[in-house]
Tab-separated table of N, CA, C and O in Angstrom:
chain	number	residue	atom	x	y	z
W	1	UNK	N	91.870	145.492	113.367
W	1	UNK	CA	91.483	144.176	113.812
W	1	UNK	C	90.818	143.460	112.641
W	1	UNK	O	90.168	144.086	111.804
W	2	UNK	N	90.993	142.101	112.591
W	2	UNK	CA	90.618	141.490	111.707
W	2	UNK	C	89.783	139.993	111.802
W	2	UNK	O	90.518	139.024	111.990
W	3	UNK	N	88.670	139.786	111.715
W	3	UNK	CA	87.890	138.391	112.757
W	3	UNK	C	86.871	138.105	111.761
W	3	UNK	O	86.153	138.863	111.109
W	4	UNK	N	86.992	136.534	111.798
W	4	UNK	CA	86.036	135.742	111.255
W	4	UNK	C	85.031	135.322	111.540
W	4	UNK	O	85.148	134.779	112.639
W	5	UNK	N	83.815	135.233	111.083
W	5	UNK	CA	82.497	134.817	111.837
W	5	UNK	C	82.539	133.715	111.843
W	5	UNK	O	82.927	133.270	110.764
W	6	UNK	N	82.227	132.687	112.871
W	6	UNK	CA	82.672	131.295	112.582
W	6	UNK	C	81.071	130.546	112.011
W	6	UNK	O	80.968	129.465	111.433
W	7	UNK	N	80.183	131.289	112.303
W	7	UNK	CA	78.891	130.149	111.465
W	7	UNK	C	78.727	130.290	109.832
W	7	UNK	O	78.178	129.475	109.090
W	8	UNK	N	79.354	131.554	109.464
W	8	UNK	CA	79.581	131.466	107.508
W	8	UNK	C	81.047	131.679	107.004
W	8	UNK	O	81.390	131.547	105.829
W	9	UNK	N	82.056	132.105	108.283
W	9	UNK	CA	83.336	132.366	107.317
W	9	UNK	C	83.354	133.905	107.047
W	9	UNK	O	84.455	134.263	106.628
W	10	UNK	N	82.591	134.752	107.148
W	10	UNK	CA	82.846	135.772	106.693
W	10	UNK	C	83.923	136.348	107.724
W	10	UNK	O	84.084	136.059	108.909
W	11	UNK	N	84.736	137.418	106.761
W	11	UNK	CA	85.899	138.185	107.461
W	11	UNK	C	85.354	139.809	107.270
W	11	UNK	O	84.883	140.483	106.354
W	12	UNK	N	85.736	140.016	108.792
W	12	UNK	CA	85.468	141.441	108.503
W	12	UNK	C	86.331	142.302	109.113
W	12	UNK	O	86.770	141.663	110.069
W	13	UNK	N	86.887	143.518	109.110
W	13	UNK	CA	88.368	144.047	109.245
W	13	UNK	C	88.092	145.768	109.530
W	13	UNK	O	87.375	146.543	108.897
W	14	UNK	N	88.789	145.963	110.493
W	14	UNK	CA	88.424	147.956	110.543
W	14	UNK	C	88.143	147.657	112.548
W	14	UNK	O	87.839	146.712	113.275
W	15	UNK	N	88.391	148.726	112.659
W	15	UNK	CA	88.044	149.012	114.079
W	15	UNK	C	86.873	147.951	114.663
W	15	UNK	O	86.314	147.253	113.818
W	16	UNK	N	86.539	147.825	115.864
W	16	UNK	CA	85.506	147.352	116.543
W	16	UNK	C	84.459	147.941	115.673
W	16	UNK	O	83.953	147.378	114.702
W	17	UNK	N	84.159	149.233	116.154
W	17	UNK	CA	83.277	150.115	115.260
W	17	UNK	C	83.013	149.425	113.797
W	17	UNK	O	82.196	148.615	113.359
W	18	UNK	N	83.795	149.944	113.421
W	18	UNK	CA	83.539	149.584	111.780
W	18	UNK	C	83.354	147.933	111.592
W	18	UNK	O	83.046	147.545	110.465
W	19	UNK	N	83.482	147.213	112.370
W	19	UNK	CA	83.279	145.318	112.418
W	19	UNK	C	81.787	145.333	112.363
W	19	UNK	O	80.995	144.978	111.490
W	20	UNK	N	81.627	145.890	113.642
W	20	UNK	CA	79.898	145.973	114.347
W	20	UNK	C	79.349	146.611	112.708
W	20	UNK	O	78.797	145.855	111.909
W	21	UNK	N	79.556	147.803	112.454
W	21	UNK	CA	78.700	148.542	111.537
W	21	UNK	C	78.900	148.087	110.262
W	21	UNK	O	78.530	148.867	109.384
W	22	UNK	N	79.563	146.656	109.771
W	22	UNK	CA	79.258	145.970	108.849
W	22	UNK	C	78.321	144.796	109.294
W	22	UNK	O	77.560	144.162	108.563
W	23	UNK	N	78.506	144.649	110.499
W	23	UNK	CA	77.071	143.601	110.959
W	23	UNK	C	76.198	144.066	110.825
W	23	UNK	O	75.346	143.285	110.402
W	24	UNK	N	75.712	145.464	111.019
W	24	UNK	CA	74.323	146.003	110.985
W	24	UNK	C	74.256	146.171	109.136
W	24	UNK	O	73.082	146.124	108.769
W	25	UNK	N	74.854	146.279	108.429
W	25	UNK	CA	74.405	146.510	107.026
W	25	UNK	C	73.728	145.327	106.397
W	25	UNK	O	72.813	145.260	105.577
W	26	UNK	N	74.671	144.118	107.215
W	26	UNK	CA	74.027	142.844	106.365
W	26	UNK	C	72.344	142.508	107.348
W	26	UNK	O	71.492	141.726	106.927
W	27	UNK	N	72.220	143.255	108.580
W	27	UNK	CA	71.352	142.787	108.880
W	27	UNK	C	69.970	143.694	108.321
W	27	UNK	O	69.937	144.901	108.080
W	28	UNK	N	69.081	142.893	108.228
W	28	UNK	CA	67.848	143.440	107.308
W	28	UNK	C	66.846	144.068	108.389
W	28	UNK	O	66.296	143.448	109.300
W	29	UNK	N	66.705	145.666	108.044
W	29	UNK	CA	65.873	146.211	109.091
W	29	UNK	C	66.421	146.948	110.001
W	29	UNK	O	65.901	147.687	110.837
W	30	UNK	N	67.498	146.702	109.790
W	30	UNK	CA	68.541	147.267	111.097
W	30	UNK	C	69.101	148.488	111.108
W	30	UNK	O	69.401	149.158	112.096
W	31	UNK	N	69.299	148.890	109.386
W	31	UNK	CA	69.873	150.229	108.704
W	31	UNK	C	69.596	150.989	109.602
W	31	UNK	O	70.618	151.142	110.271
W	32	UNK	N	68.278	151.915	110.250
W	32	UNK	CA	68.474	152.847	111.250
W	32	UNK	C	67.945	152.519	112.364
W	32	UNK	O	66.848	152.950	112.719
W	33	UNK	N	68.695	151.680	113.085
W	33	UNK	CA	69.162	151.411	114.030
W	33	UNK	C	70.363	152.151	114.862
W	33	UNK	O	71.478	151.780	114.493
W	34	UNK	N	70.358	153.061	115.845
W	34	UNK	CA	71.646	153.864	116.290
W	34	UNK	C	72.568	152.393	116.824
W	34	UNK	O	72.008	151.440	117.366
W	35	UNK	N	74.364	152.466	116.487
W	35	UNK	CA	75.214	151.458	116.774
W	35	UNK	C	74.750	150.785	118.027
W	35	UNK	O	74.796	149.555	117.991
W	36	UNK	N	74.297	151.357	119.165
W	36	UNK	CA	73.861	150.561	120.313
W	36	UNK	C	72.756	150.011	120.262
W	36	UNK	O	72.566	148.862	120.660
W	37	UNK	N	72.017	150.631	119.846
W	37	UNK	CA	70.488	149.806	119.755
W	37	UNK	C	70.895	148.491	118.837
W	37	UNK	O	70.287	147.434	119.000
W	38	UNK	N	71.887	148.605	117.925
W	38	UNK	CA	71.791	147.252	117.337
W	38	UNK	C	72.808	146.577	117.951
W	38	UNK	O	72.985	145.363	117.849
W	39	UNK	N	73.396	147.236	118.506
W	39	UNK	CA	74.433	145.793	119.634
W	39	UNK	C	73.193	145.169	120.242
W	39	UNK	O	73.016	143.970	120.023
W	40	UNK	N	72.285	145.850	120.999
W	40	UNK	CA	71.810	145.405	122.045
W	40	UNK	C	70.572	144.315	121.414
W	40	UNK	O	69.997	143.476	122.107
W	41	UNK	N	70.369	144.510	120.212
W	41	UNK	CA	69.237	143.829	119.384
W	41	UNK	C	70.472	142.622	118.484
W	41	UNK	O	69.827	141.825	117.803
W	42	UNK	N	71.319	142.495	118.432
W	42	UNK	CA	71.862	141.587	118.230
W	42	UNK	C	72.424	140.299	119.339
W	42	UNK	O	72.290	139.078	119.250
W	43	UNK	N	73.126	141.189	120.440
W	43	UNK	CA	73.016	140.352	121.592
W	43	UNK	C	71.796	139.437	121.988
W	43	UNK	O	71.849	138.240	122.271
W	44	UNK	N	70.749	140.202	121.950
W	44	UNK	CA	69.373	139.448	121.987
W	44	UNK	C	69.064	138.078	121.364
W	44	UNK	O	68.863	136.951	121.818
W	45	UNK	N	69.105	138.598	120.211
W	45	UNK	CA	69.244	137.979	118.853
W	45	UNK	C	69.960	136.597	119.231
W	45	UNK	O	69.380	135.511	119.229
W	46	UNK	N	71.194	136.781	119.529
W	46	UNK	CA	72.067	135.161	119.624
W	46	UNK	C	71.747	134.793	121.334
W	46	UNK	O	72.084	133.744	121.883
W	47	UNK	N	71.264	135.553	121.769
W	47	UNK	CA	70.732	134.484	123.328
W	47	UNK	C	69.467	133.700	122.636
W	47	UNK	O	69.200	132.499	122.682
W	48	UNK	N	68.732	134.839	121.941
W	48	UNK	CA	67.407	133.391	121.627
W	48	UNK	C	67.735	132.390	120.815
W	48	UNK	O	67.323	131.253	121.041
W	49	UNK	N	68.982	132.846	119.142
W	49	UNK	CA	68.920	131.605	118.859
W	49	UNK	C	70.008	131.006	119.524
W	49	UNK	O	69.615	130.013	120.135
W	50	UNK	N	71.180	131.201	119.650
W	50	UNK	CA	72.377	130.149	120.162
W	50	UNK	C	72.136	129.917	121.364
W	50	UNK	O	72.069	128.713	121.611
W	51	UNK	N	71.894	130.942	122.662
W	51	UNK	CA	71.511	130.399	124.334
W	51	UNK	C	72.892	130.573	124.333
W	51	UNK	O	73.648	129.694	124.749
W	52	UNK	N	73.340	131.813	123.826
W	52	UNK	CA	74.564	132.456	124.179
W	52	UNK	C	74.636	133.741	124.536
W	52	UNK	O	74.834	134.657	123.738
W	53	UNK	N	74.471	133.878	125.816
W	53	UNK	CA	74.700	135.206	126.560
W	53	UNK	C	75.702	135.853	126.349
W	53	UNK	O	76.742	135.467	126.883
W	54	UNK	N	75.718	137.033	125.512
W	54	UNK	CA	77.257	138.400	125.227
W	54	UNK	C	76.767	139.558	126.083
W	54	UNK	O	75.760	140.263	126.021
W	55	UNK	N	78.308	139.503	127.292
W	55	UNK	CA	77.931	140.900	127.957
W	55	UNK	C	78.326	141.895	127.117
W	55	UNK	O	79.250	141.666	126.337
W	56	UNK	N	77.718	143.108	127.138
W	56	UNK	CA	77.935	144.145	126.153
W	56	UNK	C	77.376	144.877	126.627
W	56	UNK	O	76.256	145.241	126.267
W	57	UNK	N	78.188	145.426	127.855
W	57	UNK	CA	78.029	146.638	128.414
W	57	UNK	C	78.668	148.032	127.726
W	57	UNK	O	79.613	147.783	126.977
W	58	UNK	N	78.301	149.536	127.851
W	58	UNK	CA	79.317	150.361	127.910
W	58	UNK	C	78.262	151.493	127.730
W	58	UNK	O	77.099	151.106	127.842
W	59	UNK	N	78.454	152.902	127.457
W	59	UNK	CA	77.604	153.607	127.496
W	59	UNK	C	77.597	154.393	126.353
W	59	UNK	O	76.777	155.311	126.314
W	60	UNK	N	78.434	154.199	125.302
W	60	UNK	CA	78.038	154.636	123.863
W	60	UNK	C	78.231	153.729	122.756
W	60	UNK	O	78.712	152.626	123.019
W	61	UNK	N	78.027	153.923	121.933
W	61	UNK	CA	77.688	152.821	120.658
W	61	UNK	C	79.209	152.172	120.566
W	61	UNK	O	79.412	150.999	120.250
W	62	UNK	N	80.000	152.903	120.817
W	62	UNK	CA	81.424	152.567	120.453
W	62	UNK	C	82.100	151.637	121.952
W	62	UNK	O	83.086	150.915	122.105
W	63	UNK	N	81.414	151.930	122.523
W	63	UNK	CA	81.832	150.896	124.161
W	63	UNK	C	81.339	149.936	123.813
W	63	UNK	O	81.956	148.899	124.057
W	64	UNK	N	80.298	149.858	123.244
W	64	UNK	CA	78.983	148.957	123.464
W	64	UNK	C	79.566	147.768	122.028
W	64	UNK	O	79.537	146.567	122.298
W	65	UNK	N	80.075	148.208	120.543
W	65	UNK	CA	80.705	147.448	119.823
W	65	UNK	C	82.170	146.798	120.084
W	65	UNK	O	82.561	145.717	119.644
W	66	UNK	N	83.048	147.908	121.084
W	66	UNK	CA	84.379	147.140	121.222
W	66	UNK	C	83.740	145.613	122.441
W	66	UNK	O	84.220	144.480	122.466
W	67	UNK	N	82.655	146.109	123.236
W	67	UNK	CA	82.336	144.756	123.987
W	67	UNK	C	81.651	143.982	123.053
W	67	UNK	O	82.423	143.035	123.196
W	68	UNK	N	81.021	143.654	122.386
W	68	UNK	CA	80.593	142.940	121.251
W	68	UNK	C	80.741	142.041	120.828
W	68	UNK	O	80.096	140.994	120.884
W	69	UNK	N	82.200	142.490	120.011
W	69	UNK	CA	83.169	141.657	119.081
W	69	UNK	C	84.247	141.135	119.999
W	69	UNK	O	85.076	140.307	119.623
W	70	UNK	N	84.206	141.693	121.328
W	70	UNK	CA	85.246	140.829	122.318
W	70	UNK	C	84.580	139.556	123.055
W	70	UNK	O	85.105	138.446	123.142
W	71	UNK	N	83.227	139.962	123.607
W	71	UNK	CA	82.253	139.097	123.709
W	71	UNK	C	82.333	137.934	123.102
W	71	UNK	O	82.622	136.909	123.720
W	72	UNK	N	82.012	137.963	121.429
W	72	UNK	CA	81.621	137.323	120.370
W	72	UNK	C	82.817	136.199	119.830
W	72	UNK	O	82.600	135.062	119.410
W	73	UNK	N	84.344	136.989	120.001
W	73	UNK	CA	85.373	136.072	120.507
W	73	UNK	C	85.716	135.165	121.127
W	73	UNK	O	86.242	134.183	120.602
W	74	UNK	N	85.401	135.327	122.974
W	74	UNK	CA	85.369	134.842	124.031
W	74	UNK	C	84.255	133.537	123.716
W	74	UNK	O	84.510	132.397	124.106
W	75	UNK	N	83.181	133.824	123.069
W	75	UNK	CA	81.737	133.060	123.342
W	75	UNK	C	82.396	132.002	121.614
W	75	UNK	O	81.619	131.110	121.274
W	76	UNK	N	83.443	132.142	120.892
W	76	UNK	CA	84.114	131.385	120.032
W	76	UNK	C	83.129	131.604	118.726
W	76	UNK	O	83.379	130.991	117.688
W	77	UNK	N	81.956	132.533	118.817
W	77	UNK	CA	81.436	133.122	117.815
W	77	UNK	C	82.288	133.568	116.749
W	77	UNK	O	82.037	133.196	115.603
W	78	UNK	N	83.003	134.119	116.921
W	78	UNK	CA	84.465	134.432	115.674
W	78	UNK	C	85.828	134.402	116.173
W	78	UNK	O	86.165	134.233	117.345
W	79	UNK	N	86.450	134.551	115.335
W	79	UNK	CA	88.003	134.620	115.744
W	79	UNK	C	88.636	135.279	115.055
W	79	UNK	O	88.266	135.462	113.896
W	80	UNK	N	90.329	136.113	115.768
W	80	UNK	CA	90.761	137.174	115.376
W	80	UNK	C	91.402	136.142	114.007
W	80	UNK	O	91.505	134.919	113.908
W	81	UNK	N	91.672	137.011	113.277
W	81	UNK	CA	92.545	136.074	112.183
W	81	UNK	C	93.667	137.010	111.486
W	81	UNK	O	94.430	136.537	110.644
């Protein structure tokens, strides 16, 4: 899969997994963070600043990133490209 962030342009490419776990590298602080804890601290994250609710349900880090980046789609946050 391959999807663009639409507020800088960045492209990022590799599984759900591997999308999400280049979001957590650029984010500062986040490094050990387990994959779900930082879905769930990113979801957060864009309800306070955008007042954009991402469901991102699932019960392991890897449920929890394929809902994410499908979320993050849907909500026109990025797009497949």
């Amino acid at each position: 899969m391959r999807i663009r962030i639409v507020s800088d342009g960045r492209v990022l490419e590799g599984t759900t997994e591997q999308i999400v776990q280049q979001l957590q590298y650029l984010a500062f602080g986040k490094e050990e963070a387990t994959l779900a804890e930082y879905v769930d601290w990113l979801a957060a994250q864009v309800a306070r600043q955008e007042g954009i609710e991402l469901k991102v349900e699932g019960a392991t880090g890897r449920e929890k990133a394929a809902a994410l980046v499908k979320a993050m789609i849907e909500a026109g946050l990025a797009v497949r490209v």
